[in-house]
CSV table of C-alpha atoms in Angstrom, one decimal:
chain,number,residue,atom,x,y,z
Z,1463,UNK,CA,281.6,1.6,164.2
Z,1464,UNK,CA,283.6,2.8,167.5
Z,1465,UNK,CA,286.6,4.4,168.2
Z,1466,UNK,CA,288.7,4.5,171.0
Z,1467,UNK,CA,286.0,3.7,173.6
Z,1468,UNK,CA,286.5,3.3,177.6
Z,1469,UNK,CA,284.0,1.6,179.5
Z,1470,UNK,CA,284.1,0.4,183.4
Z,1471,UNK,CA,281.5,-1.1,185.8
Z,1472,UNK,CA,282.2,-1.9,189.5
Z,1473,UNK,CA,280.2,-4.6,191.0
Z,1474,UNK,CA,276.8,-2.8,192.4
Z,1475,UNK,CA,276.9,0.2,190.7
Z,1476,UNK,CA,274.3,1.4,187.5
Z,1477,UNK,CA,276.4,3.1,184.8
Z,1478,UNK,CA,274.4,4.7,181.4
Z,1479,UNK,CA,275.5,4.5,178.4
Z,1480,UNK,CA,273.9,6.9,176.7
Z,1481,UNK,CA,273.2,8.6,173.2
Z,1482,UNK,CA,271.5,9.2,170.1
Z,1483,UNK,CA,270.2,6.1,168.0
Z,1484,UNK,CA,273.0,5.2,165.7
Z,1485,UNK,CA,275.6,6.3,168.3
Z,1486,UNK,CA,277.3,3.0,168.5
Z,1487,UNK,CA,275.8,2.1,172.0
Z,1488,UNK,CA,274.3,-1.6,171.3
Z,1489,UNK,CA,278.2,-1.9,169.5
Z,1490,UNK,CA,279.4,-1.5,172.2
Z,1491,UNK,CA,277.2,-4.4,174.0
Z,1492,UNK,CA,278.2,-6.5,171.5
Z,1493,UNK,CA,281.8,-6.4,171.8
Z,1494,UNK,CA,281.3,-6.6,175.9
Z,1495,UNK,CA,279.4,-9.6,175.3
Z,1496,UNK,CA,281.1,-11.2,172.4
Z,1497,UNK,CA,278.4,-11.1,169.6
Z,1498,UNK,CA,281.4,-9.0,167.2
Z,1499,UNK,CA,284.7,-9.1,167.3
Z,1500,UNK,CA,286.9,-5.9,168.5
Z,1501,UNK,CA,289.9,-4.8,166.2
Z,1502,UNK,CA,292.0,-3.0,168.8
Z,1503,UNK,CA,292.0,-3.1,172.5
Z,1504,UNK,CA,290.6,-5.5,175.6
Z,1505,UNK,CA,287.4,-7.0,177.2
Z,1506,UNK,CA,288.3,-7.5,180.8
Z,1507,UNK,CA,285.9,-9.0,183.3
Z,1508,UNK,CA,287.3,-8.4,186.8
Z,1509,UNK,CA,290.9,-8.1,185.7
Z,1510,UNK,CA,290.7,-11.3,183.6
Z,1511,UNK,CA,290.7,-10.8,180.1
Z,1512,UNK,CA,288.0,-12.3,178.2
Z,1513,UNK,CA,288.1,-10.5,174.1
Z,1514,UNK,CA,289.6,-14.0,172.1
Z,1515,UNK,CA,286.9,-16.0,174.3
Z,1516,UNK,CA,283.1,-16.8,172.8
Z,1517,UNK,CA,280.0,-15.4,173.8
Z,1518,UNK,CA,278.9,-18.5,176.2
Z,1519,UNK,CA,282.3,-18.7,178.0
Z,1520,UNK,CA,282.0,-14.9,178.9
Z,1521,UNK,CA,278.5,-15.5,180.2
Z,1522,UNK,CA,279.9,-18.2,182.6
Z,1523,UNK,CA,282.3,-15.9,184.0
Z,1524,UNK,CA,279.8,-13.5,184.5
Z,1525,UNK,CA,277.9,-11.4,181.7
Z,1526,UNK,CA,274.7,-11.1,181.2
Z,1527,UNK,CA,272.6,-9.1,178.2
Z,1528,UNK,CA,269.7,-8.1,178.3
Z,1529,UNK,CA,268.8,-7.5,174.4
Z,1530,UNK,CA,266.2,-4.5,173.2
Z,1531,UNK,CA,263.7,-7.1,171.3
Z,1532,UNK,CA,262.2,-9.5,173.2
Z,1533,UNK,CA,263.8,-12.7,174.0
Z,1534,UNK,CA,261.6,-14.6,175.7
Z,1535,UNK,CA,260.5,-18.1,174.8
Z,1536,UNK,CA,257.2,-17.6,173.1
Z,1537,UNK,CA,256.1,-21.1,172.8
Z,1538,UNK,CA,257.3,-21.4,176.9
Z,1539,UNK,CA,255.2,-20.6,180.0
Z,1540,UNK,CA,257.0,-18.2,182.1
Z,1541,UNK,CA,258.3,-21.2,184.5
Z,1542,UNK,CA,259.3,-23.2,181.5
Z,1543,UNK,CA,261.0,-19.5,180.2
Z,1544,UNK,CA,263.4,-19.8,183.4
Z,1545,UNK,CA,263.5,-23.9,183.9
Z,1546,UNK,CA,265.0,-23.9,180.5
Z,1547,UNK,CA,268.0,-21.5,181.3
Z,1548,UNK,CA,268.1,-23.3,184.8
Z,1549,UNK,CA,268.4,-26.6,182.8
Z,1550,UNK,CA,272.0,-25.7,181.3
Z,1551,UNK,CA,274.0,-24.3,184.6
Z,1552,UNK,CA,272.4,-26.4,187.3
Z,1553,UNK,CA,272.6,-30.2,187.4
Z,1554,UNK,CA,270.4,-30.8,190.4
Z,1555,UNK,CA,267.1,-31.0,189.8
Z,1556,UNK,CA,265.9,-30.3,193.6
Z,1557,UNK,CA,268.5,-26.7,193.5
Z,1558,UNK,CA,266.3,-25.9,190.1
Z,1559,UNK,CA,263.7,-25.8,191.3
Z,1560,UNK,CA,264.4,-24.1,194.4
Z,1561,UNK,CA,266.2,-21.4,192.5
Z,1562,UNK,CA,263.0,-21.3,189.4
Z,1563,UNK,CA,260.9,-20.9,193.4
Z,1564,UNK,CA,262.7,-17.8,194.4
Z,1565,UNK,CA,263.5,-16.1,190.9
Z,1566,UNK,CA,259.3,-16.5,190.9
Z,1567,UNK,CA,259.2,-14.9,193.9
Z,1568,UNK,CA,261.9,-12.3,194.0
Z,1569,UNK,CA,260.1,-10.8,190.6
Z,1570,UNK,CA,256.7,-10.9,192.0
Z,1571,UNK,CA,255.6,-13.2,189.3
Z,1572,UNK,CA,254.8,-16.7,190.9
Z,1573,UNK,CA,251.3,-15.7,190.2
Z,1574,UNK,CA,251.9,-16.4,186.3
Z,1575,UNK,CA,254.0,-19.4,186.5
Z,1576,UNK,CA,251.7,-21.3,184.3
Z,1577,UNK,CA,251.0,-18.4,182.5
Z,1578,UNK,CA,252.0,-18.1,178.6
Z,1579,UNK,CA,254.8,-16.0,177.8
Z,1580,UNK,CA,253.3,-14.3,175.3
Z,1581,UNK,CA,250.2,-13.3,177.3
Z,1582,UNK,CA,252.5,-10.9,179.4
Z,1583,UNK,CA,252.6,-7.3,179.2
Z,1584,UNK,CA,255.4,-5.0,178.8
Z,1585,UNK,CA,256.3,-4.7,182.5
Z,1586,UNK,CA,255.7,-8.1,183.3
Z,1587,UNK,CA,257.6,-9.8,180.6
Z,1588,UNK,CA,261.1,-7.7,181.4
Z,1589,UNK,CA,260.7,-8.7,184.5
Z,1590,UNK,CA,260.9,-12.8,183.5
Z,1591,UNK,CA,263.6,-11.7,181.3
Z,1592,UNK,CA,266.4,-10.2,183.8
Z,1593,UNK,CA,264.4,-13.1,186.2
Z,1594,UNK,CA,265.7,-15.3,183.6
Z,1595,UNK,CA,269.0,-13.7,182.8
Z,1596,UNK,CA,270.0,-13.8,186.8
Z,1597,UNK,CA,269.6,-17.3,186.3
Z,1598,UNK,CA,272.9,-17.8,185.2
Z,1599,UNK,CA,274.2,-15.9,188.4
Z,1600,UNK,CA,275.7,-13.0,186.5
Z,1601,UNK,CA,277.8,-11.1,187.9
Z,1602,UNK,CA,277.2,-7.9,185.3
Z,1603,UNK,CA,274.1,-6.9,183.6
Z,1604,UNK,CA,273.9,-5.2,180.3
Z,1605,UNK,CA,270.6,-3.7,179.9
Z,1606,UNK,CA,269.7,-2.6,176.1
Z,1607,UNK,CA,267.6,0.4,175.7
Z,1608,UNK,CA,265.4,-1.7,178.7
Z,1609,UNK,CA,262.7,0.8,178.5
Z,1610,UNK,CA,262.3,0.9,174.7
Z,1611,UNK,CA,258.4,0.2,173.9
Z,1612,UNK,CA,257.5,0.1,177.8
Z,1613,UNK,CA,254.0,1.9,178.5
Z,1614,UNK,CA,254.4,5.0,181.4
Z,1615,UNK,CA,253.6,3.1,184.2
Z,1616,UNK,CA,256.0,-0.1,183.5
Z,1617,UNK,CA,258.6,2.5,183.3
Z,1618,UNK,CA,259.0,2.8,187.1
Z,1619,UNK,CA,258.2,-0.6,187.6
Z,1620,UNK,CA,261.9,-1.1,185.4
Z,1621,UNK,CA,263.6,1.2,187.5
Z,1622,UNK,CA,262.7,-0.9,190.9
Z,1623,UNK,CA,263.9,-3.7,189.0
Z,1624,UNK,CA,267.5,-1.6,187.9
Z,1625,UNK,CA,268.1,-0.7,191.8
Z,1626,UNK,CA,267.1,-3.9,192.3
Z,1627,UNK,CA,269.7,-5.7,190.5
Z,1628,UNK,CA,272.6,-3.2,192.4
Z,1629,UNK,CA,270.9,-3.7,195.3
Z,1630,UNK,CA,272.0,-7.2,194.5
Z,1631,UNK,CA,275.6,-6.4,194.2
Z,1632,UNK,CA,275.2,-6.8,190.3
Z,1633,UNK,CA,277.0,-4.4,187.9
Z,1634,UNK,CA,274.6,-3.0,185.0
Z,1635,UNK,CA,275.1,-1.1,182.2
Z,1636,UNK,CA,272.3,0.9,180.5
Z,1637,UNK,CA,271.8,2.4,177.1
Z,1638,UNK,CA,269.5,4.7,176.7
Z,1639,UNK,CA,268.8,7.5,174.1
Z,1640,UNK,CA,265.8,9.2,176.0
Z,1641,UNK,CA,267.7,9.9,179.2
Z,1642,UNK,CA,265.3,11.1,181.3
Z,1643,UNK,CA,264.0,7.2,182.6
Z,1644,UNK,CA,267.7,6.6,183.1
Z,1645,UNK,CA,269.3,9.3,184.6
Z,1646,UNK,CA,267.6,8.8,188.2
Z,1647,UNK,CA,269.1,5.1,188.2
Z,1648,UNK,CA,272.7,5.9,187.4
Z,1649,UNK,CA,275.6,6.5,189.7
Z,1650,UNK,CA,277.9,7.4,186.4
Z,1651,UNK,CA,277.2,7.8,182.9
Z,1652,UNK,CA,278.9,8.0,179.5
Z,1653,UNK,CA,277.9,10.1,176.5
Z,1654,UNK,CA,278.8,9.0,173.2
Z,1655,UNK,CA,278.3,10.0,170.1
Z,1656,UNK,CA,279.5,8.8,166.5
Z,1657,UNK,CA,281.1,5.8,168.0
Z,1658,UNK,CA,283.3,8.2,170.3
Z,1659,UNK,CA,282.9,9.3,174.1
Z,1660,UNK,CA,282.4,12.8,174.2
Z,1661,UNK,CA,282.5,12.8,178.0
Z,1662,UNK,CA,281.8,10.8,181.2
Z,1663,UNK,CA,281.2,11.4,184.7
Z,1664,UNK,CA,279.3,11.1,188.3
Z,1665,UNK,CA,276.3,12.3,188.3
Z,1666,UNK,CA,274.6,15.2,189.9
């Protein structure tokens, strides 16, 4: 449960959310992105407010989550992983597969196109999954504890992606509870605790 929580992302910009497990920071995700209901209060995406509309009409104007567990498509090869998200916002078969090309390309993973999804490490199957998720053009990313179960050295490989995406001109939002991976990526982050925020701020 949260109380009285404040949230803002500009467009290009990494903001933490951050906290211990139980804080309420995935509750907070799934408010922004529609998954539960909020009791008091707005959801605003670039002025417009979004909290009465469904999950998939948010994701058109712009969201995009990243969830904790994996969400690939195990039975899918990484191409087929991104084809099928393609599939369902772009009518053109010839733009697909230009766009499935460069998302391949942009996330250094062209090489395991064929590949099956579930034959991917740690590091490599993140990357199909924001590759996927920025297949739907999003204009925000939400980024759930995106380093939860990721061996040392996939870590950094992450945090290229994170600078990556505001490189982009792409929003995201991080939780984290073990700051140290997210603190170098963040221009602002929030502390929350108990559903509340304690405090917020620029960092350094």
């Amino acid at each position: 449960v949260v109380s009285g929580v404040t949230l803002g992302v500009r467009a290009g910009e990494a903001v933490g959310l951050l906290g211990p497990n139980g804080a309420g920071k995935t509750t907070c995700f799934y408010m922004v992105t529609g998954l539960v209901p909020v009791d008091e209060g707005t959801i605003e995406i670039d002025g417009f407010d979004v909290t009465s509309m469904p999950m998939y009409r948010r994701a058109r104007l712009g969201i995009g989550y990243l969830p904790q567990e994996a969400s690939i498509f195990r039975g899918l090869s990484v191409e087929q992983n991104i084809r099928a998200v393609l599939e369902m916002v772009e009518k053109s078969r010839k733009a697909r597969e230009r766009s499935l090309d460069e998302l391949l390309e942009e996330f250094h993973i062209s090489h395991l196109r064929k590949a099956p999804s579930l034959s991917l490490s740690g590091g490599e199957r993140r990357r199909l999954e924001i590759a996927r998720a920025l297949a739907t053009r999003p204009a925000y990313m939400l980024l759930d504890e995106p380093f939860a179960g990721i061996d040392p050295i996939a870590v950094a490989d992450i945090q290229q992606l994170v600078r990556h995406l505001t490189a982009r001109g792409i929003g995201v939002l991080i939780t984290d509870h073990n700051v140290r991976e997210t603190l170098g990526l963040i221009d602002r982050a929030y502390i929350i605790h108990a559903g509340q925020v304690l405090t917020h701020g620029r960092r350094g």
